[in-house]
Coordinates of C-alpha atoms in Angstrom, one line a residue:
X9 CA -52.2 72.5 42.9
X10 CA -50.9 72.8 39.8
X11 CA -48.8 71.1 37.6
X12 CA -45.1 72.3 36.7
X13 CA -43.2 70.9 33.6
X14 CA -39.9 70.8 35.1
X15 CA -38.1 69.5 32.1
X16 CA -35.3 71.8 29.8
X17 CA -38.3 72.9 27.9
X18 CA -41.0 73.8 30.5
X19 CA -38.7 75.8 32.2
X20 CA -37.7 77.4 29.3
X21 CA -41.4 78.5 28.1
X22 CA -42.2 79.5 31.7
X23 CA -39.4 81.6 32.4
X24 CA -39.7 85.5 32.8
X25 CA -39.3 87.4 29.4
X26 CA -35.9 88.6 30.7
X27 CA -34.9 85.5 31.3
X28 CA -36.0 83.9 28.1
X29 CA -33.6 86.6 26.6
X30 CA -30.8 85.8 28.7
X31 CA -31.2 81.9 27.8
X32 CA -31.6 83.1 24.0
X33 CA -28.0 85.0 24.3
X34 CA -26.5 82.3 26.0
X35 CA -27.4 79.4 23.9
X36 CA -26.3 81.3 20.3
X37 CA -23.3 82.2 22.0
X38 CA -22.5 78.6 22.9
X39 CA -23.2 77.7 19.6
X40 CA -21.0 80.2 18.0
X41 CA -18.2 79.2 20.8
X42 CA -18.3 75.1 19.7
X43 CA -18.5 76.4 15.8
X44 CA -15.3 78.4 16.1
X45 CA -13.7 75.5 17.9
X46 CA -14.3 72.9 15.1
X47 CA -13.4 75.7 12.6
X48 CA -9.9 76.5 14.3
X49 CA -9.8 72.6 15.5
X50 CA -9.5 71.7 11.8
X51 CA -7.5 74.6 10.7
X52 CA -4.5 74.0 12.8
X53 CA -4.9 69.9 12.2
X54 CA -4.0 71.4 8.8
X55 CA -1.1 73.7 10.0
X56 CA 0.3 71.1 12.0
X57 CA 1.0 69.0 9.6
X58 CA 2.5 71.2 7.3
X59 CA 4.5 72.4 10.2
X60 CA 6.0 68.8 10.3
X61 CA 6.4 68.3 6.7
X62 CA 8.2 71.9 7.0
X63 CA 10.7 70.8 10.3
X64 CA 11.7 67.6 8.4
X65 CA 12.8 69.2 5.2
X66 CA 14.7 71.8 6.3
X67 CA 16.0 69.6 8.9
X68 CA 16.8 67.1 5.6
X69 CA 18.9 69.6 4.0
X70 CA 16.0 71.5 2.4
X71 CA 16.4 75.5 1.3
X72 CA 13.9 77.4 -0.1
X73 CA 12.3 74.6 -2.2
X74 CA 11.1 72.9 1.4
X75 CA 7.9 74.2 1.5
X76 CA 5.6 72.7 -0.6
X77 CA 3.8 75.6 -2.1
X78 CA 0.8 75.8 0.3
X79 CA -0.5 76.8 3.6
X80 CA 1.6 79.1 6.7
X81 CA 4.8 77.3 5.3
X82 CA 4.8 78.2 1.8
X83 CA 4.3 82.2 3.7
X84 CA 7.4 82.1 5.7
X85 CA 9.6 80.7 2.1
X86 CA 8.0 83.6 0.1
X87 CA 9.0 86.4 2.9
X88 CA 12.2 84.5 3.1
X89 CA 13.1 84.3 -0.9
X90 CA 11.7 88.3 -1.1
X91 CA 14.6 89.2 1.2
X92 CA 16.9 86.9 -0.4
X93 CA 16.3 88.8 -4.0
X94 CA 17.4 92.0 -2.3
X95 CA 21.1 90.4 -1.7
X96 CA 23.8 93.1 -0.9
X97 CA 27.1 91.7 -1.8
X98 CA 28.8 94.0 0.9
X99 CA 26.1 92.0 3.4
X100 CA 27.8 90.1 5.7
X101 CA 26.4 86.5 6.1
X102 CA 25.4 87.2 9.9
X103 CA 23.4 90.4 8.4
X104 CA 21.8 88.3 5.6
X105 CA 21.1 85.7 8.3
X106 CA 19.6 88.2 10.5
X107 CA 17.4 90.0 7.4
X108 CA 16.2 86.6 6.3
X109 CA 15.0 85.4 9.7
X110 CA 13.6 88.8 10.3
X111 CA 11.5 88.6 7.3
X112 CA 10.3 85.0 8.1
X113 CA 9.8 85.7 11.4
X114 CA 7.4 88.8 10.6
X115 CA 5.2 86.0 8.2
X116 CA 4.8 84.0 10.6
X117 CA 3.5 86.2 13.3
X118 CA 1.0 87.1 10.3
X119 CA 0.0 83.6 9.6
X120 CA -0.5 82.8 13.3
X121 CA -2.8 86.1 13.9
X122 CA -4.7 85.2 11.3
X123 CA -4.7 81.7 13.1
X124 CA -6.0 83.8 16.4
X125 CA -8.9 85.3 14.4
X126 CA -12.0 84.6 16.4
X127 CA -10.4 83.1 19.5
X128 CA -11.2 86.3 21.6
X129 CA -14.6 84.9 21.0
X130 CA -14.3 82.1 23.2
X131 CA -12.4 84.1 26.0
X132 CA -15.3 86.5 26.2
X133 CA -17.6 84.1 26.2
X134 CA -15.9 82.1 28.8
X135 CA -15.9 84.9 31.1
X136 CA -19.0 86.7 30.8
X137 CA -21.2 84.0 30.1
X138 CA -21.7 83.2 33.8
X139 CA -22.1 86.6 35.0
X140 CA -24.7 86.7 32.2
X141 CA -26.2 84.0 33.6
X142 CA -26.4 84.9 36.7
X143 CA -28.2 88.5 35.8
X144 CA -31.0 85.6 34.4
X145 CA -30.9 84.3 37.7
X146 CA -31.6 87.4 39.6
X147 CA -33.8 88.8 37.5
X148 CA -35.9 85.3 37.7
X149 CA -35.6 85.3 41.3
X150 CA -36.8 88.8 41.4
X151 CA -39.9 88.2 39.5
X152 CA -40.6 84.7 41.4
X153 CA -41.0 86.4 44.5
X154 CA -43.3 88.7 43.2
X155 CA -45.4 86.7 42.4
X156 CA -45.0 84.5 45.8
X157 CA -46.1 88.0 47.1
X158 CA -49.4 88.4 44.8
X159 CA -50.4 85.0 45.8
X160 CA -49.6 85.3 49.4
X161 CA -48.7 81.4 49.4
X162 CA -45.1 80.7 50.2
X163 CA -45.1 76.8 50.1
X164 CA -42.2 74.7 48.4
X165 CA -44.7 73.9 45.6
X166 CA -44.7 77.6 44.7
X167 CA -41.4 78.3 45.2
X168 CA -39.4 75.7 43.9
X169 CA -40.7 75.7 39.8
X170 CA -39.7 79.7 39.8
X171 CA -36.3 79.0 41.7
X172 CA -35.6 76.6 39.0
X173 CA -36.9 78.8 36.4
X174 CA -34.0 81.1 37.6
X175 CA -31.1 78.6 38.0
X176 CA -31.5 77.2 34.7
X177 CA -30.4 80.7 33.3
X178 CA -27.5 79.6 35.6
X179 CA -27.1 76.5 34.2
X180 CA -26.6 77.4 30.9
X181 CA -24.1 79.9 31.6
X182 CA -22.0 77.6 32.7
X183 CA -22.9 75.1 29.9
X184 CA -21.7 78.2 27.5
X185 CA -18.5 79.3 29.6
X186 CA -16.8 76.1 30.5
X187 CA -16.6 74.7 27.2
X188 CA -15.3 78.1 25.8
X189 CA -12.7 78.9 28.1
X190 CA -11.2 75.2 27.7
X191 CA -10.7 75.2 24.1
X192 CA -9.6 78.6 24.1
X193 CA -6.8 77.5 26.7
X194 CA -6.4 74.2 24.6
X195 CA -6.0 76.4 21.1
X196 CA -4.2 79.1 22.4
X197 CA -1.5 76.4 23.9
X198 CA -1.6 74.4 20.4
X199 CA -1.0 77.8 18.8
X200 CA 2.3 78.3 21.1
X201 CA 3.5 75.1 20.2
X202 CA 3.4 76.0 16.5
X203 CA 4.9 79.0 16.9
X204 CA 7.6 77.5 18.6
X205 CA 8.4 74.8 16.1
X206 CA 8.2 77.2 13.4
X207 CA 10.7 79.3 14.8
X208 CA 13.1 77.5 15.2
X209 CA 12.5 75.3 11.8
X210 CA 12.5 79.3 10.3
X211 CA 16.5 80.2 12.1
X212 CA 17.5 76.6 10.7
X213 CA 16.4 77.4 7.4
X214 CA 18.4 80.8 7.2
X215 CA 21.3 79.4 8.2
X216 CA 21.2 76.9 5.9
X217 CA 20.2 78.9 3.3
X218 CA 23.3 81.3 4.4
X219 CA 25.9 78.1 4.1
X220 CA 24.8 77.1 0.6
X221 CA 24.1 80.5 -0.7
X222 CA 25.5 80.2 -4.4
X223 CA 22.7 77.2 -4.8
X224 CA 20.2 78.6 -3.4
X225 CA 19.8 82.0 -5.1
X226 CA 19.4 79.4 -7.9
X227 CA 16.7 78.1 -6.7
X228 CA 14.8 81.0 -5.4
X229 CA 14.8 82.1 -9.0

């Protein structure tokens, strides 16, 4: 009888061709997957807490001068400061309100879909990556009963080491799709959140900016 290596890597060297493929896709897909979820991890770590040095400025008093130069922040001011250079006298401050949110409002849905960039990725991924590895499955199956056929022996010993051959294709769809489909669900929610607080930091910062207008024309020049 002989002897079947039954570990991660013996079924991966004995598997069909096909299958070998299919385990190949996978794997380099979950690998891009986890590398675009530390990328995007650290990335809105970072826009985060810009987002709450942001809120607490403007909600301090701050105009134009509370971003502090860098990251999504320092976007929405320079939209906001562009619109407030084009200042119509006959504007009504409900207009200029309006224009200047407008403006921010179109930055920030900028910033954030450049935030989105690659997070398709991980929704793809987390829904074909078990179909994917089910075709391995099949196609493993398939071939294992072929060759039960050649051999004319169907005993468990036979069987089994192709059957597993097969579900490991499974197995590592799954291993690719689950992680995938809860960070994308994780990010995606993180990225409302952000929206959200910008939002509504952006409307507090044109109305404040509104108020105090004569000052701060100053200092947006």
């Amino acid at each position: 009888m002989p002897n079947h290596d039954l570990s991660v890597v013996g079924l991966f060297l004995a598997a069909d061709p096909v299958v070998k493929g299919v385990m190949v896709l996978l794997l380099l897909a979950s690998v891009a997957c986890w590398a675009i979820v530390l990328e995007k991890t650290v990335v809105l770590a970072r826009a985060r807490a810009q987002a709450r040095r942001f809120e607490a400025a403007v909600a301090a008093g701050g105009g134009f001068e509370a971003a502090d130069g860098t990251g999504l922040p320092a976007a929405l001011v320079a939209a906001g400061r562009h619109e407030w250079h084009d200042h119509d006298v006959n504007e009504t401050r409900a207009e200029l309100r309006e224009r200047l949110e407008r403006a921010m409002r179109v930055a920030l849905l900028e910033e954030l879909r450049r935030l989105d960039a690659h997070l398709p990725v991980l929704a793809t991924v987390g829904s074909s990556a078990p179909f994917v590895g089910l075709f391995g499955t099949v196609w493993g199956i398939m071939h294992s009963f072929t060759s039960i056929a050649a051999s004319n022996d169907t005993s468990l010993a036979v069987v089994a080491p192709g059957i597993a051959e097969a579900l490991f294709a499974t197995a590592i769809g799954l291993v690719a799709a689950i992680p995938a489909v809860v960070a994308y669900n994780k990010l995606t929610s993180d990225l409302g959140r952000l929206s959200q607080r910008l939002s509504v930091a952006v409307g507090r910062l044109a109305g404040h900016v509104v108020r105090t207008g004569a000052r701060h024309l100053k200092a947006a020049e």
